[in-house]
PDB file of C-alpha atoms and ligand atoms in Angstrom:
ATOM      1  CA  UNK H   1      90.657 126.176 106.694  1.00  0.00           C
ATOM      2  CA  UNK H   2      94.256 125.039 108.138  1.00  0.00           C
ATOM      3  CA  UNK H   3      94.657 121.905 109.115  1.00  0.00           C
ATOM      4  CA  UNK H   4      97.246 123.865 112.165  1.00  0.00           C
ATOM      5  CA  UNK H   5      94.837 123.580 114.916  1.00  0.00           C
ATOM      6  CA  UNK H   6      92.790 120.245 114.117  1.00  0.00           C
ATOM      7  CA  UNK H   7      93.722 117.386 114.124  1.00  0.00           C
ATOM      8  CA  UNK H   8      92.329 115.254 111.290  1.00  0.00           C
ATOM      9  CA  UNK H   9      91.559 111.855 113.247  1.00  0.00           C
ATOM     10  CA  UNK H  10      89.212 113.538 116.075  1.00  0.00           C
ATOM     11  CA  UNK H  11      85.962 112.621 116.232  1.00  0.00           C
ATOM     12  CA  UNK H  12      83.634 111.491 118.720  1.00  0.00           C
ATOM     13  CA  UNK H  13      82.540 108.000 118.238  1.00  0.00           C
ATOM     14  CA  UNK H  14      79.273 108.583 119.639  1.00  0.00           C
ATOM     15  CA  UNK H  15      78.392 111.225 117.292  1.00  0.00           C
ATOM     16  CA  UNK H  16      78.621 109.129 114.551  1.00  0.00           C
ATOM     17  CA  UNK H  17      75.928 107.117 113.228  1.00  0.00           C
ATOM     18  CA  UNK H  18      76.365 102.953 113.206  1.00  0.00           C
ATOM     19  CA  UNK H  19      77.422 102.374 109.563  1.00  0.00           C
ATOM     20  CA  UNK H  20      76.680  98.233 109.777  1.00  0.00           C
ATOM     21  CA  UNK H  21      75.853  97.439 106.130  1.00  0.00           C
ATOM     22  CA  UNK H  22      76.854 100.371 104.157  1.00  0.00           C
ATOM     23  CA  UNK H  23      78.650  99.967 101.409  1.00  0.00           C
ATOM     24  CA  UNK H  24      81.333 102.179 100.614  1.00  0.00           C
ATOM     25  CA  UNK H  25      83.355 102.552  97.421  1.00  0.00           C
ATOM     26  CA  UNK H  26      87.163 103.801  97.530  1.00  0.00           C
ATOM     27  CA  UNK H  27      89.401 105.008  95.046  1.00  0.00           C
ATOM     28  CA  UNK H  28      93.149 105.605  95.440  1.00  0.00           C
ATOM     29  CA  UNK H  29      95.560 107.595  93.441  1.00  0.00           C
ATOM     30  CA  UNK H  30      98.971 105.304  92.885  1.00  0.00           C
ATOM     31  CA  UNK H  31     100.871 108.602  92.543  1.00  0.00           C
ATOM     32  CA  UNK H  32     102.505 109.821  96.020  1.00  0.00           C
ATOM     33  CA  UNK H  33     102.067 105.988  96.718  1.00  0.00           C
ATOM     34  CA  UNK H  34     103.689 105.716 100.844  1.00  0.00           C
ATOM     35  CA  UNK H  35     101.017 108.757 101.274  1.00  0.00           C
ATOM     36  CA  UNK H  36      97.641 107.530  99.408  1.00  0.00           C
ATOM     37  CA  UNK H  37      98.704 103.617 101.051  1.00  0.00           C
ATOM     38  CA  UNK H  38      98.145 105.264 104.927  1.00  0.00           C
ATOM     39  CA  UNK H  39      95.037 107.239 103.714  1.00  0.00           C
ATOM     40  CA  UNK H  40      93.722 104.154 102.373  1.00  0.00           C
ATOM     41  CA  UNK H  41      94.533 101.889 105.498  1.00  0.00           C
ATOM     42  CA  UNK H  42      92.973 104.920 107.887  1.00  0.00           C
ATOM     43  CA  UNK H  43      89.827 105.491 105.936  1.00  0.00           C
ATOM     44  CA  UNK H  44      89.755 100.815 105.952  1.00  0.00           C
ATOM     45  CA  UNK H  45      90.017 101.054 110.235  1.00  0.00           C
ATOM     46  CA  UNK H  46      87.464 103.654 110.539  1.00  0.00           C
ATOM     47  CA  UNK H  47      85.247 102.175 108.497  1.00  0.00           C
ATOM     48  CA  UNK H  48      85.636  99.514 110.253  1.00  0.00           C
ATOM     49  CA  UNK H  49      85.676 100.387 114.180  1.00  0.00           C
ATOM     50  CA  UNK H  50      82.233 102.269 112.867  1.00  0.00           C
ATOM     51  CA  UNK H  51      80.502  98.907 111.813  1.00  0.00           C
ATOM     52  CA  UNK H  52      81.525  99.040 107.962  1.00  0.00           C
ATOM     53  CA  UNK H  53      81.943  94.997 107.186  1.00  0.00           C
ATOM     54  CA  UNK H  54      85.240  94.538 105.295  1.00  0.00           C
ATOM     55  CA  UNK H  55      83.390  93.023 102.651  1.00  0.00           C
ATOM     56  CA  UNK H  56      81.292  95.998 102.109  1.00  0.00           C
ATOM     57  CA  UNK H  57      84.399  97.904 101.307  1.00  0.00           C
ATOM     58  CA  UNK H  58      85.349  97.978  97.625  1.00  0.00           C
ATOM     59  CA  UNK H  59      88.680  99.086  96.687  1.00  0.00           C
ATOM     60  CA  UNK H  60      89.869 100.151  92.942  1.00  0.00           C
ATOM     61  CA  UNK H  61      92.940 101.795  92.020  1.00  0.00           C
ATOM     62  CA  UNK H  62      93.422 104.407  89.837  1.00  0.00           C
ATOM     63  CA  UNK H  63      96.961 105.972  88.161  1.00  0.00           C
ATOM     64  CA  UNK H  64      96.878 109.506  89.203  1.00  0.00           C
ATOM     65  CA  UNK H  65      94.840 111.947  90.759  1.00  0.00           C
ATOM     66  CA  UNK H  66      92.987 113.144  87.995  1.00  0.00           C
ATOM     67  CA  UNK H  67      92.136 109.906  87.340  1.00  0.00           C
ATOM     68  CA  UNK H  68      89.993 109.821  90.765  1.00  0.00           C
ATOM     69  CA  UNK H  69      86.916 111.297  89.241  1.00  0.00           C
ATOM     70  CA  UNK H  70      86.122 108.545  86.987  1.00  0.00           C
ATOM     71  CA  UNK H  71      86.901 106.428  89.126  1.00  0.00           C
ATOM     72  CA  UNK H  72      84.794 107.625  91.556  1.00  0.00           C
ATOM     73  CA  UNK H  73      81.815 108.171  88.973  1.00  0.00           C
ATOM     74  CA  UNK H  74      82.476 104.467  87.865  1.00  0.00           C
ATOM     75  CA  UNK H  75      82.099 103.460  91.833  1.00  0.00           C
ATOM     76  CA  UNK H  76      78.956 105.549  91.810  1.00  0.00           C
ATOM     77  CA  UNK H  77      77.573 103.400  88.851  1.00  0.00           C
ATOM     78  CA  UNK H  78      78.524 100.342  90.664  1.00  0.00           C
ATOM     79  CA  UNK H  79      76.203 101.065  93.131  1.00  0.00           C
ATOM     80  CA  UNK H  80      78.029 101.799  96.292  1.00  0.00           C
ATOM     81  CA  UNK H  81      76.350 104.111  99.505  1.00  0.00           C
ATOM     82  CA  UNK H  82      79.223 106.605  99.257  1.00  0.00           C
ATOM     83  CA  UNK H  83      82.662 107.421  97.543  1.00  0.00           C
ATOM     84  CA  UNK H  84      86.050 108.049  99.470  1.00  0.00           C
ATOM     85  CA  UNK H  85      88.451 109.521  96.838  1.00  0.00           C
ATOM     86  CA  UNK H  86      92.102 109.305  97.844  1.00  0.00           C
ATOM     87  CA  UNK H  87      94.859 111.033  96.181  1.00  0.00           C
ATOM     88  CA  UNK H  88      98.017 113.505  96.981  1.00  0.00           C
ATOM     89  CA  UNK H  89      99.261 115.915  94.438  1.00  0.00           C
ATOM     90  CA  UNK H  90     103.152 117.564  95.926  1.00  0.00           C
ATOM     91  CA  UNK H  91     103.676 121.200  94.688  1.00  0.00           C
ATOM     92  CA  UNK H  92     105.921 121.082  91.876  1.00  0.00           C
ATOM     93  CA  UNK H  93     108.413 123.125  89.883  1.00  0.00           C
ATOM     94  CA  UNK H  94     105.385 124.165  87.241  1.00  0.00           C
ATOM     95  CA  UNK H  95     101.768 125.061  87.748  1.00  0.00           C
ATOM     96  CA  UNK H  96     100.631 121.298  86.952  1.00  0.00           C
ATOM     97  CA  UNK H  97      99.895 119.974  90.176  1.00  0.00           C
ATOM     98  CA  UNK H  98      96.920 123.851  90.563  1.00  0.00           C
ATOM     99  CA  UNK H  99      96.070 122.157  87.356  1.00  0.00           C
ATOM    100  CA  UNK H 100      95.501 118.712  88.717  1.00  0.00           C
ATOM    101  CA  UNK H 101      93.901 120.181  92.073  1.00  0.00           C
ATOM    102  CA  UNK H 102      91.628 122.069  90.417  1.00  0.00           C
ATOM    103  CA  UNK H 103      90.530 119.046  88.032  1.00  0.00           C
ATOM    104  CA  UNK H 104      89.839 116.767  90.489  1.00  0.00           C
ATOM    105  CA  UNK H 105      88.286 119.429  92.918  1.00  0.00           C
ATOM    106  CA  UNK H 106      85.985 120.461  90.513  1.00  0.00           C
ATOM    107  CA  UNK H 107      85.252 116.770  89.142  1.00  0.00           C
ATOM    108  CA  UNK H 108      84.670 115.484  92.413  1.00  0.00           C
ATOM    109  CA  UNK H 109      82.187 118.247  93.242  1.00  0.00           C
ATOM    110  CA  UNK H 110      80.357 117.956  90.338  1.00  0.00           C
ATOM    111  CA  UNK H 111      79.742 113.970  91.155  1.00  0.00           C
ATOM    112  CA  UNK H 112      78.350 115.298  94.332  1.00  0.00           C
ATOM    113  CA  UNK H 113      76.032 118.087  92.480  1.00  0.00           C
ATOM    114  CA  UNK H 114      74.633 115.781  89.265  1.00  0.00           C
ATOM    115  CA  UNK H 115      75.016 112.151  91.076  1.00  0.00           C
ATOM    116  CA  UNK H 116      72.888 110.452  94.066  1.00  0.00           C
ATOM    117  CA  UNK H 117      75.734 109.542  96.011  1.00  0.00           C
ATOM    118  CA  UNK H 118      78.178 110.994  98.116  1.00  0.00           C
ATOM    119  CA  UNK H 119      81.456 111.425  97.030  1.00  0.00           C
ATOM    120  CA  UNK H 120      84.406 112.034  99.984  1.00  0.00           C
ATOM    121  CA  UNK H 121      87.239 114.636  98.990  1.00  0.00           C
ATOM    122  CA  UNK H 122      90.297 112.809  99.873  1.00  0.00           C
ATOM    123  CA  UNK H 123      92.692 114.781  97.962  1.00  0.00           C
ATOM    124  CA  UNK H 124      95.563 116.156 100.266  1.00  0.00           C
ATOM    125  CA  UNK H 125      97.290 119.097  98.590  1.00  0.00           C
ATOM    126  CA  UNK H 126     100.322 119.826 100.206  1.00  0.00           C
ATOM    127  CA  UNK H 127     103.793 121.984  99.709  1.00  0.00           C
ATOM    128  CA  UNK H 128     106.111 119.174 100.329  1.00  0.00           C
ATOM    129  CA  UNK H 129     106.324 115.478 101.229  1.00  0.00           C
ATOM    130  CA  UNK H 130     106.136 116.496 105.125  1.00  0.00           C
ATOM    131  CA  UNK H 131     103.227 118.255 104.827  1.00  0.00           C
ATOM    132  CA  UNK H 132     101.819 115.196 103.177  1.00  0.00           C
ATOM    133  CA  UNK H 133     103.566 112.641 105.675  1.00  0.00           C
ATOM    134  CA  UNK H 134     101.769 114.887 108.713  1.00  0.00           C
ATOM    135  CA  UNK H 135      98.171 114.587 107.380  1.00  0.00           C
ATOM    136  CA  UNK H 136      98.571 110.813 106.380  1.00  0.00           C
ATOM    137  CA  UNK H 137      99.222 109.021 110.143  1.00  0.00           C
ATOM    138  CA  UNK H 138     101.638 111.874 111.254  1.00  0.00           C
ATOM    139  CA  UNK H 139     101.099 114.712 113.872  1.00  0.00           C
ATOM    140  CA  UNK H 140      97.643 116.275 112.173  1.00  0.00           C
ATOM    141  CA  UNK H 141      96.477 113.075 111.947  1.00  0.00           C
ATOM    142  CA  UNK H 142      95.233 110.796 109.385  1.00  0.00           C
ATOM    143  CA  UNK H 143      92.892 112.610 106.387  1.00  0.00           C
ATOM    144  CA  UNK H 144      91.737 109.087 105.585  1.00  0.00           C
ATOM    145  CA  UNK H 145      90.031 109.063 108.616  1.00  0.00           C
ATOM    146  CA  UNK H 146      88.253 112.231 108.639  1.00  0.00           C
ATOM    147  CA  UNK H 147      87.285 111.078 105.281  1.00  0.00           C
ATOM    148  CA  UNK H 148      85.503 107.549 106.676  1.00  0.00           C
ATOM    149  CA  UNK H 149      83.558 109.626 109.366  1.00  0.00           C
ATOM    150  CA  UNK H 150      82.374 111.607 106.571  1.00  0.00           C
ATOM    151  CA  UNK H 151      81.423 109.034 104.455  1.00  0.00           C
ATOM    152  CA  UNK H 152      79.012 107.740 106.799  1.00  0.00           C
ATOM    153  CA  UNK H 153      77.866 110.823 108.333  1.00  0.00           C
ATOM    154  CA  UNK H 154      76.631 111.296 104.533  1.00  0.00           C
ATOM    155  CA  UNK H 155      75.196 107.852 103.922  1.00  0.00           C
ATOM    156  CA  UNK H 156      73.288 108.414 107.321  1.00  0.00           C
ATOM    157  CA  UNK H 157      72.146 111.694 105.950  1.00  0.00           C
ATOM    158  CA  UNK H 158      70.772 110.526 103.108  1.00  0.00           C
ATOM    159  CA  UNK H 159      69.029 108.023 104.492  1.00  0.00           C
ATOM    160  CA  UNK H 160      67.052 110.171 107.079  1.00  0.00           C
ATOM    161  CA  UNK H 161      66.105 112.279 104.194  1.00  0.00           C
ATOM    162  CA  UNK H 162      64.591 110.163 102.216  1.00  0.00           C
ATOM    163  CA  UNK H 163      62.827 108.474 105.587  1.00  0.00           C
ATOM    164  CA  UNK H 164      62.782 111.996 107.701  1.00  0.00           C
ATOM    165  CA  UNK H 165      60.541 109.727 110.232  1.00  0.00           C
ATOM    166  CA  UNK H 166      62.956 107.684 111.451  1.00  0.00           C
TER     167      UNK H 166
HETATM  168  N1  RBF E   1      99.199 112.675  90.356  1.00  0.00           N
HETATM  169  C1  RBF E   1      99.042 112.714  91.689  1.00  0.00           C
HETATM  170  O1  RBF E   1      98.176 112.025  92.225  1.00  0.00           O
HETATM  171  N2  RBF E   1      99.841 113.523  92.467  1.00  0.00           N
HETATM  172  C2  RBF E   1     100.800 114.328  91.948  1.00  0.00           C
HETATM  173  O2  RBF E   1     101.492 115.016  92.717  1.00  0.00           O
HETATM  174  C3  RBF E   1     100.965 114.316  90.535  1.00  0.00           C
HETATM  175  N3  RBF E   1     101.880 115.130  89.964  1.00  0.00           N
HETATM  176  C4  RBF E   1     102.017 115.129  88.607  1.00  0.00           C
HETATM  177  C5  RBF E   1     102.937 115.986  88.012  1.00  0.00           C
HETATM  178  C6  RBF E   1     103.100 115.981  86.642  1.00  0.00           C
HETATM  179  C7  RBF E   1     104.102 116.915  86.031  1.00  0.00           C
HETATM  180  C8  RBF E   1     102.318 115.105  85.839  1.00  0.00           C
HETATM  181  C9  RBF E   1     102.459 115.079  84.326  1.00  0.00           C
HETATM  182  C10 RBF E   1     101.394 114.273  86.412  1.00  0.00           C
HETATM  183  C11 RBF E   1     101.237 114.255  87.801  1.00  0.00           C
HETATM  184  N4  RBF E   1     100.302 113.412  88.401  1.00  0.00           N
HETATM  185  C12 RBF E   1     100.141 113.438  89.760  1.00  0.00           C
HETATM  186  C13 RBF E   1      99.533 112.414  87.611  1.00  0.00           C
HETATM  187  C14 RBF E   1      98.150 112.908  87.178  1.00  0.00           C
HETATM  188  O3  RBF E   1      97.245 112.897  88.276  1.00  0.00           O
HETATM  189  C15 RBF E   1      97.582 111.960  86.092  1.00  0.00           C
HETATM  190  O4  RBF E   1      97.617 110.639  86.549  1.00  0.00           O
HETATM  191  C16 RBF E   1      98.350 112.059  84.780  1.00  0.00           C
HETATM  192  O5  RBF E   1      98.471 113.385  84.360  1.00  0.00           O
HETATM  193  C17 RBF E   1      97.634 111.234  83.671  1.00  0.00           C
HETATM  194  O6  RBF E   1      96.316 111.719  83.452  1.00  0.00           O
END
């Protein structure tokens, strides 16, 4: 599961399908701000250099973390292809931020289980503000883009399933 070995911005752009006129939905934590702001612009230029029109990309705030799975359920309502939630929650000096983690984790996955639409885990959990600083643009990479390549990998998914034909 580490992150050691992988960078998070690899992927080969041929083996991901042309996303030209999905429409995909992200929500951003405000907390951890300077992180969740380079996850954000990441997941925008993959999108992006993978067909995504800027205008099909809807961005909505949201306070915290925890706050990401409404948000993304309200995206879902909205009636976007697929979610990207973005969020960091720092270890801290009490068990809140397991607390928030597990909230969101679970949330999120339950959107995916009960809802029609994908919903991208964007939630870095990290020891420290480096950790957090390496995953967002730094030497792993940038989550926010692994997170875009999934997002459309997804849409495309769904879309051969319901037309296995094509
Ligand atoms: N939100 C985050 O997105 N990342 C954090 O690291 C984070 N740490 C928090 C630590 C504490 C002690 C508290 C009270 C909140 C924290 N939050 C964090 C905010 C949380 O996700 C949520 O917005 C608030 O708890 C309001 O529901």
């Amino acid at each position: 599961m580490a992150t050691k070995n992988h960078n998070l911005s690899d992927y080969d752009i041929t083996s991901v399908p042309n996303a030209t006129g999905m429409k995909i939905g992200i929500v951003v934590a405000e907390w951890n701000e300077s992180i969740t702001a380079s996850l954000l612009e990441g997941a925008k230029q993959t999108l992006m250099k993978n067909g995504v029109f800027p205008e099909d990309i809807t961005v909505m705030t949201v306070p915290g973390s925890f706050e990401l799975v409404y948000g993304a359920s309200q995206m879902v309502k909205a009636g976007v292809d697929a979610v990207i939630a973005i969020g960091c929650v720092i270890r801290g000096d009490t068990p809140h931020d397991r607390y928030i983690c597990q909230g969101v984790t679970y949330g999120l996955a339950r959107l995916n289980a009960v809802q029609d639409v994908p919903v991208i885990y964007g939630l870095i959990t990290t020891l420290d503000m480096q950790q957090a600083e390496e995953r967002a643009g730094g030497k792993m990479g940038n989550k926010g883009d692994e997170c875009a390549v999934t997002a459309i990998k997804m849409v495309d998914f769904k879309r051969r399933m319901v037309t296995p034909n094509n």
